[in-house]
Amino acid sequence: MALVAAADVDRWKSSARRFADGFTPGQKVVTVVAVVAAVVGGLLFMSLSGKPTYSPLFTNLQPSDAAAITAKLTSDKVPYQLANGGSTILVPQNEVDQERINMASAGLPASSTNVGLGILDKEGITTSQLTQQADYLRALQGELQQTIGAIHGVTGVQVNLAMPANNTFALNNTSPTGASVLVDTALGQTLTGGEVQAIVHLVASSVPNLSASNVTVADNNGDLLAGPGVNTSTGSNNNATSAFDAAQQAKIAAYLQSVLGPNNADIQVNAQLDFNKVSTTTNGFQVGPNNTPVTVPTQTQKSSQTATGGATGGGVLGTTAAPPAGTGNGNYSSASSSTQYATGTVTQTTKNAPGGVTRQSIAVLVNAKSLPKGVSLATLQQGVAAAAGLNAARGDTLAMSAVPFSTATQQAASKAAAAAAAAQSKAKLSSMIRTAVVALAILAVLFLLWRSAKKNRVPRRTPVTLPQQLAQPVEPPSSALDATTQVPAVGLPPHPAAELNDAVSSFIDSQPDEVAALLRAWTKERSSGGAPASAGRP
């Protein structure tokens, strides 16, 4: 069973043929040109919109690696582009990851500067010691370049190591090990102090006998970021101070916003941090529960003496006579004891971490118009001091005042927002007007084409054969004419109404196009004042 009836198909074909016949040759050419232009424009738009976005696959390639990679891409039928003199290869963004895996499986890039320890797999048993050391140095540099290149914002790295030769028979080697790193960053990005320190310590930790003080780091602009005599801690200290100030401002702003609302306070914090590493050692006595020193006996000595005998009297000083015999008791005894005590001592070492707050100064401006009733500035000042953790003994200061804020910024912002909204509305209206104009132009062209086709569809008069009943003109009876009666263009024969209707209907069904053309011609001639043509003559 057909989806569409054959009669419908024929009718559609006939309608399309009549529509096409209504155009003049010039109109047909214009229509064909417009259709071709629309098709070409659509194809061009689809080709431009479907053009892929290219991203770098590899950068800083050697010519041999670039040739091998492009050959591999060509064999895999992957589109690519070259940039930076052929040292950079770009492929569609959605194929970057897969192509990197494919190139790695193929061992590409092979001779790039970013080689790793895999180069040592090619060492043979006959390789000289000098070649082995050179390959090891090159492999170590490549590993460091790959590691540093993983840092965010780093697009290119060049690492050079200066290592003394490893001589087994050397008694003393005083040549130090050094390293230099050249970092290429993305456009508009710079390395922070922490990132520079990370690069320095990565290199120093990866190379034997390399001190961090012998690592030099520079960027692609020629600025020295780290090296001997360069204080790399300055940038980190400034970052830490700025972070502390921002944290204090955020705390104070959150406290005031709950009372004053947003954008009604201006806060400035100026803190001084101590980045010196301080180590303090304290010696003291160990005390007990009663706060008395704890002592422990360490040594005890005891001694005693005894003596027995008579006592004799002494003579007169200055005489030579013998002293008289003694008559007293001469016994003697003596005892002594001594104990030595040791007092317990305590030694305490305190190391202060750098970054402690030495002093901070805070200035706060409050919009006087935003102060709620019943809330004083002194109350807010106490709250701000508590929220910021001010220490008067440390010398911290807080200056807080209430002044009316200028509305010029808000007005300018409102005007800018209104101008942006107006511009957006204008652009939207302009877009709508352009769309409407294009639509109206298309409709006007279509209307003109349709009107022209409608006019041109009136064919030249073709002979129409009317039924015999309609071809014979009959004068109507005079009694049927009155002031309001109009004489038809074709006289009706005096036949019954049913028979006449059947004849007219069958004629219209058999030749609908010719009847319509004949009626249009009669109407045109009647409007121009002429008499209608005879139905039986051309």
XYZ file of C-alpha atoms in Angstrom:
538
model
C 0.000 0.000 0.000
C 1.482 3.314 -1.025
C 2.011 5.923 1.674
C 0.871 8.700 -0.674
C -1.866 8.322 -3.266
C -0.843 8.647 -6.901
C -3.481 11.316 -7.421
C -1.930 13.428 -4.648
C 1.505 13.055 -6.185
C 0.208 14.108 -9.560
C -1.596 17.036 -8.043
C 1.575 18.157 -6.252
C 3.595 17.841 -9.431
C 0.992 19.826 -11.339
C 0.978 22.541 -8.648
C 4.761 22.740 -8.668
C 4.801 22.921 -12.469
C 2.218 25.696 -12.504
C 4.150 27.565 -9.811
C 7.388 27.303 -11.788
C 5.679 28.359 -15.002
C 4.525 31.536 -13.277
C 8.155 32.845 -13.027
C 9.821 34.781 -15.762
C 13.285 33.634 -16.897
C 14.915 36.466 -14.940
C 13.036 35.538 -11.781
C 14.052 31.919 -12.205
C 17.722 32.924 -12.479
C 17.484 35.144 -9.397
C 15.785 32.362 -7.436
C 18.389 29.779 -8.438
C 21.236 32.170 -7.541
C 19.644 32.891 -4.140
C 19.238 29.182 -3.387
C 22.845 28.446 -4.406
C 24.113 31.356 -2.264
C 22.119 30.111 0.727
C 23.498 26.585 0.316
C 27.094 27.826 -0.088
C 26.744 30.130 2.930
C 25.357 27.293 5.036
C 28.202 24.979 4.028
C 30.778 27.703 4.750
C 29.256 28.385 8.160
C 29.255 24.688 9.052
C 32.865 24.316 7.936
C 33.998 27.300 10.015
C 31.983 26.300 13.070
C 33.216 22.719 12.834
C 36.891 23.711 12.611
C 38.760 22.089 15.546
C 40.732 23.991 18.170
C 44.434 23.110 18.142
C 46.555 22.679 21.280
C 50.310 22.007 21.680
C 51.264 18.356 21.550
C 55.007 18.935 22.119
C 57.135 22.070 22.441
C 60.862 22.822 22.140
C 61.417 19.851 19.839
C 64.580 19.031 17.995
C 64.240 18.969 14.179
C 64.695 15.193 14.081
C 61.953 14.679 16.671
C 59.611 17.085 14.861
C 60.136 15.181 11.586
C 59.474 11.800 13.224
C 56.353 13.039 15.053
C 54.839 14.678 11.965
C 55.472 11.494 9.985
C 53.714 9.497 12.684
C 50.762 11.900 12.692
C 50.520 11.739 8.912
C 50.471 7.944 8.969
C 47.768 8.023 11.669
C 45.776 10.551 9.574
C 45.741 13.097 12.407
C 45.699 16.784 11.343
C 48.442 18.944 12.794
C 49.946 22.431 12.621
C 53.499 23.695 13.146
C 54.481 26.771 15.188
C 57.619 28.465 16.557
C 59.712 27.563 13.567
C 58.696 23.920 13.632
C 59.690 23.291 17.256
C 56.044 23.171 18.388
C 53.456 20.752 17.011
C 49.757 21.365 17.531
C 46.936 18.838 17.126
C 43.165 19.042 17.758
C 42.502 19.590 21.431
C 40.377 16.487 21.844
C 43.211 14.282 20.550
C 46.143 15.656 22.576
C 46.071 13.051 25.360
C 45.644 10.071 23.045
C 48.388 11.239 20.684
C 50.829 11.739 23.554
C 50.210 8.137 24.568
C 50.671 7.002 20.982
C 53.936 8.939 20.653
C 55.230 7.553 23.953
C 54.502 4.014 22.791
C 56.463 4.783 19.621
C 59.414 6.160 21.627
C 58.900 9.752 20.528
C 60.363 12.259 21.066
C 63.601 10.310 20.978
C 66.323 12.981 20.869
C 64.555 15.689 22.824
C 66.333 17.407 25.672
C 63.751 16.036 28.120
C 65.239 12.549 28.209
C 65.168 10.471 31.373
C 67.082 7.667 32.948
C 65.812 5.399 30.172
C 68.758 6.570 28.078
C 71.005 4.430 30.263
C 69.278 1.307 28.941
C 71.206 1.783 25.703
C 74.584 1.579 27.444
C 76.734 -1.252 26.199
C 79.445 -3.212 27.915
C 82.099 -1.459 25.857
C 80.924 2.056 26.701
C 83.707 4.195 28.105
C 83.552 5.787 31.525
C 83.448 9.263 30.010
C 80.433 8.344 27.882
C 78.683 6.790 30.862
C 79.178 9.932 32.942
C 77.939 12.151 30.098
C 74.830 9.986 29.607
C 74.149 9.937 33.330
C 74.433 13.729 33.495
C 72.119 14.117 30.527
C 69.602 11.677 31.989
C 69.625 13.477 35.339
C 69.044 16.822 33.642
C 66.137 15.386 31.674
C 64.515 13.955 34.798
C 64.792 17.331 36.546
C 63.320 19.120 33.529
C 60.318 16.800 33.499
C 59.803 17.272 37.249
C 60.052 21.067 37.183
C 57.895 21.264 34.049
C 55.003 19.763 36.025
C 54.744 22.951 38.131
C 51.692 25.036 37.254
C 52.527 27.930 34.959
C 55.866 26.516 33.747
C 55.919 25.977 29.979
C 59.622 25.269 29.415
C 62.653 24.286 31.497
C 66.371 24.020 30.822
C 68.574 22.471 33.536
C 72.380 22.454 33.394
C 74.415 20.561 35.991
C 78.085 21.152 36.717
C 79.346 17.962 38.369
C 83.036 17.151 38.969
C 84.410 14.087 37.243
C 84.238 10.916 39.316
C 87.899 9.871 39.491
C 88.492 6.830 41.665
C 92.192 7.550 42.149
C 91.754 11.224 43.107
C 92.837 11.848 46.713
C 90.961 15.090 47.111
C 88.276 16.719 45.023
C 87.476 20.305 45.959
C 85.349 21.199 42.920
C 81.795 21.960 44.100
C 78.670 20.741 42.343
C 76.460 23.468 40.869
C 73.240 23.754 38.896
C 71.489 26.407 36.827
C 67.800 26.377 35.927
C 66.167 28.519 33.229
C 62.374 28.625 33.586
C 59.942 29.752 30.901
C 56.534 30.749 32.273
C 53.209 31.228 30.557
C 52.171 34.662 29.350
C 51.130 36.883 32.267
C 52.310 34.464 34.987
C 55.265 34.669 37.351
C 56.756 32.283 39.872
C 56.106 32.987 43.530
C 58.785 32.831 46.186
C 57.498 29.463 47.348
C 57.674 28.026 43.829
C 61.233 29.277 43.391
C 62.213 27.654 46.696
C 60.540 24.446 45.555
C 62.630 24.406 42.352
C 65.835 25.073 44.297
C 65.214 22.274 46.785
C 64.041 19.853 44.077
C 67.321 20.275 42.223
C 69.470 20.229 45.377
C 67.770 17.077 46.661
C 68.146 15.229 43.354
C 71.861 15.794 42.718
C 74.481 14.253 45.029
C 76.672 16.710 46.953
C 74.712 19.715 45.682
C 73.933 22.470 48.153
C 70.853 24.640 47.762
C 73.072 27.711 47.898
C 74.775 26.606 44.654
C 71.528 26.441 42.641
C 70.778 29.382 40.346
C 67.253 29.969 39.006
C 66.394 32.549 36.321
C 63.306 33.188 34.212
C 62.907 33.822 30.502
C 63.000 37.604 31.123
C 66.534 37.373 32.498
C 65.515 38.049 36.101
C 67.547 36.228 38.740
C 65.127 34.442 41.053
C 67.553 32.438 43.190
C 71.302 32.087 43.439
C 74.372 32.820 45.560
C 73.915 36.132 47.333
C 70.190 36.377 46.525
C 67.831 36.508 49.505
C 65.079 34.174 48.374
C 63.174 34.483 51.628
C 62.131 38.083 50.964
C 59.355 37.116 48.593
C 58.054 34.451 50.949
C 58.103 36.886 53.858
C 56.156 39.468 51.892
C 53.606 36.855 50.874
C 53.184 35.752 54.485
C 52.700 39.358 55.647
C 50.143 40.048 52.917
C 48.276 36.858 53.790
C 48.134 37.857 57.467
C 46.867 41.348 56.619
C 44.193 39.911 54.331
C 43.061 37.461 57.023
C 42.762 40.260 59.595
C 40.793 42.429 57.181
C 38.434 39.559 56.435
C 37.741 38.932 60.116
C 37.063 42.591 60.858
C 34.910 42.998 57.737
C 32.796 39.979 58.695
C 32.303 41.401 62.190
C 31.253 44.854 60.968
C 29.094 43.593 58.110
C 26.689 41.940 60.531
C 26.004 45.358 62.101
C 26.561 47.902 59.327
C 25.762 45.852 56.248
C 27.963 45.375 53.211
C 30.215 48.103 51.786
C 29.900 50.353 54.836
C 33.406 49.949 56.284
C 36.918 50.457 54.933
C 39.604 48.450 56.749
C 43.369 48.727 56.466
C 45.750 46.433 58.373
C 49.503 46.963 58.579
C 51.232 44.171 60.478
C 54.886 43.582 61.199
C 55.962 39.960 61.448
C 59.196 38.620 62.904
C 60.825 36.057 60.638
C 63.935 35.559 62.790
C 64.553 32.086 64.164
C 65.132 32.523 67.907
C 66.363 29.762 70.210
C 66.260 30.428 73.989
C 67.899 28.207 76.637
C 66.810 28.586 80.297
C 68.568 27.018 83.326
C 66.795 26.754 86.684
C 66.524 24.765 89.923
C 64.184 21.891 90.287
C 61.619 22.700 92.981
C 59.282 20.478 94.927
C 55.622 20.795 95.885
C 56.386 23.457 98.495
C 58.351 25.469 95.958
C 61.608 24.489 97.694
C 64.654 23.282 95.763
C 64.945 19.537 95.442
C 68.286 18.327 96.927
C 69.833 14.889 97.012
C 72.782 13.884 99.377
C 75.698 12.806 97.317
C 78.547 12.385 99.919
C 78.729 11.980 103.790
C 81.940 12.126 105.963
C 82.253 11.359 109.720
C 85.407 11.548 111.973
C 86.166 11.077 115.765
C 89.329 11.537 117.942
C 90.132 10.432 121.580
C 93.198 11.041 123.848
C 94.170 9.807 127.464
C 96.893 11.228 129.862
C 97.677 13.640 132.827
C 98.014 17.303 132.512
C 101.076 19.178 133.739
C 101.200 22.748 134.888
C 103.118 25.233 132.972
C 106.053 27.285 134.373
C 106.532 30.966 134.434
C 107.256 32.508 131.082
C 110.825 33.679 130.862
C 112.302 31.418 133.616
C 114.495 28.410 133.235
C 113.119 26.472 136.162
C 111.329 23.172 135.429
C 107.557 23.256 135.641
C 105.906 21.623 138.598
C 104.398 18.180 138.204
C 100.796 18.121 136.997
C 97.950 16.743 138.969
C 94.864 17.076 136.477
C 92.965 14.526 134.194
C 94.207 14.612 130.546
C 91.446 12.541 128.653
C 90.206 14.022 125.216
C 87.545 13.009 122.638
C 86.266 14.736 119.417
C 83.679 13.740 116.685
C 82.633 15.493 113.383
C 80.223 14.728 110.466
C 79.739 16.456 107.028
C 77.192 15.758 104.214
C 77.251 17.176 100.656
C 73.924 17.794 98.785
C 73.291 18.242 95.020
C 70.449 20.544 93.886
C 68.372 19.458 90.862
C 68.612 21.742 87.806
C 66.318 22.171 84.780
C 67.534 23.188 81.291
C 64.788 24.343 78.860
C 65.379 25.297 75.200
C 62.666 27.225 73.373
C 62.728 27.783 69.607
C 60.404 30.468 68.305
C 59.019 29.781 64.854
C 59.426 32.673 62.376
C 56.376 34.663 61.428
C 55.245 35.840 64.828
C 53.396 39.143 65.079
C 55.599 41.937 66.362
C 53.140 44.780 65.991
C 49.996 45.588 64.024
C 48.209 48.811 63.241
C 44.571 48.846 62.136
C 42.606 51.756 60.675
C 38.829 51.463 60.220
C 36.483 53.948 58.550
C 32.768 53.428 59.204
C 29.950 54.965 57.209
C 28.217 57.268 59.691
C 24.888 56.901 57.865
C 24.918 53.125 58.421
C 25.301 53.216 62.212
C 22.147 51.767 63.784
C 20.414 53.653 66.530
C 21.706 52.713 69.951
C 25.075 51.480 68.662
C 28.016 53.706 69.514
C 31.365 53.854 67.820
C 33.101 52.960 71.076
C 31.173 49.690 71.252
C 32.200 48.787 67.725
C 35.801 49.714 68.482
C 35.927 47.315 71.420
C 34.504 44.551 69.289
C 36.991 45.209 66.480
C 39.900 45.158 68.943
C 38.756 41.812 70.312
C 38.174 40.339 66.842
C 41.635 41.403 65.634
C 43.373 40.192 68.804
C 45.059 43.504 69.595
C 47.681 43.533 72.348
C 48.306 46.947 73.855
C 51.473 45.713 75.631
C 52.880 44.752 72.236
C 52.230 48.240 70.888
C 49.183 47.454 68.705
C 47.040 50.440 67.731
C 43.485 50.821 66.447
C 42.164 54.003 64.845
C 38.435 53.955 64.183
C 36.205 56.816 63.052
C 32.748 57.325 61.590
C 32.386 59.611 58.561
C 29.774 59.857 55.800
C 30.927 57.900 52.767
C 31.018 59.461 49.335
C 28.317 58.233 46.977
C 30.225 59.152 43.841
C 31.519 55.599 43.414
C 28.078 54.103 43.872
C 26.576 56.602 41.474
C 29.273 55.894 38.929
C 28.708 52.165 39.373
C 24.953 52.645 39.009
C 25.452 54.737 35.902
C 27.846 52.174 34.498
C 25.376 49.379 35.244
C 22.540 51.401 33.694
C 24.683 52.175 30.657
C 25.633 48.521 30.323
C 21.990 47.492 30.632
C 20.977 50.142 28.083
C 23.726 49.058 25.719
C 22.688 45.447 26.108
C 19.048 46.349 25.526
C 20.021 48.469 22.534
C 22.116 45.678 21.112
C 19.277 43.236 21.654
C 16.808 45.654 20.047
C 19.190 46.233 17.137
C 19.523 42.497 16.679
C 15.757 42.113 16.729
C 15.358 44.983 14.253
C 17.951 43.477 11.924
C 16.239 40.119 12.146
C 12.856 41.727 11.517
C 14.215 43.723 8.557
C 15.743 40.598 7.041
C 12.501 38.692 7.620
C 10.437 41.519 6.110
C 12.781 41.735 3.146
C 12.476 38.005 2.572
C 8.700 38.211 2.905
C 8.587 41.187 0.525
C 10.686 39.344 -2.045
C 8.500 36.268 -1.701
C 5.357 38.399 -2.008
C 6.642 40.126 -5.123
C 7.631 36.810 -6.628
C 4.241 35.338 -5.775
C 2.411 38.349 -7.203
C 4.468 38.302 -10.339
C 3.915 34.587 -10.702
C 0.198 35.074 -10.114
C -0.006 37.668 -12.846
C 2.045 35.614 -15.228
C -0.013 32.509 -14.563
C -2.919 34.064 -16.553
C -2.378 32.225 -19.833
C -3.141 33.514 -23.199
C -6.682 32.816 -24.211
C -7.184 29.271 -25.165
C -10.330 28.043 -26.840
C -12.748 26.622 -24.306
C -15.490 24.371 -25.548
C -18.612 24.937 -23.516
C -21.496 22.558 -23.309
C -24.220 23.100 -25.871
C -26.618 24.204 -23.180
C -24.231 27.023 -22.146
C -22.990 27.992 -25.604
C -26.390 29.165 -26.936
C -27.189 32.677 -25.708
C -30.795 33.141 -24.666
C -32.407 36.475 -24.088
C -34.127 36.599 -20.770
C -37.828 37.476 -20.726
C -38.523 41.158 -20.454
C -40.705 40.612 -17.449
C -37.719 39.245 -15.523
C -35.749 42.467 -15.930
C -36.087 45.222 -13.468
C -33.927 47.992 -12.112
C -31.926 45.704 -9.832
C -31.411 42.850 -12.261
C -27.960 42.493 -13.899
C -27.480 40.777 -17.190
C -24.959 37.950 -16.844
C -22.000 37.658 -19.202
C -23.247 34.304 -20.508
C -26.961 33.887 -21.209
C -28.690 30.958 -19.575
C -30.932 28.766 -21.681
C -34.422 28.126 -20.539
C -33.715 24.725 -19.040
C -34.661 23.424 -15.657
C -32.369 24.439 -12.767
C -31.343 20.885 -11.861
C -30.229 20.067 -15.427
C -28.361 23.351 -15.731
C -26.507 22.857 -12.430
C -25.418 19.364 -13.448
C -24.063 20.637 -16.726
C -22.115 23.476 -15.093
C -20.668 21.202 -12.395
C -19.512 18.575 -14.875
C -17.905 21.256 -17.042
C -16.020 22.809 -14.084
C -14.829 19.384 -12.901
C -13.547 18.466 -16.349
C -11.660 21.720 -17.047
C -11.059 23.594 -13.759
C -7.936 25.489 -14.870
C -9.437 26.660 -18.131
C -12.627 27.828 -16.409
C -10.621 29.754 -13.828
C -8.523 31.420 -16.538
C -11.646 32.292 -18.504
C -13.321 33.855 -15.499
C -10.188 35.933 -14.731
C -10.080 37.134 -18.329
C -13.759 38.096 -18.243
C -13.274 39.926 -14.981
C -10.263 41.822 -16.357
C -12.112 42.824 -19.528
C -15.207 43.884 -17.616
C -13.075 46.065 -15.278
C -11.397 47.671 -18.311
C -14.754 48.408 -19.923
C -14.589 45.865 -22.712
C -17.140 43.217 -23.586
C -16.459 39.616 -22.670
C -15.067 37.406 -25.345
C -17.120 34.646 -26.813
C -16.630 31.349 -25.136
C -16.273 29.419 -28.320
C -13.581 31.682 -29.959
C -9.955 32.159 -28.935
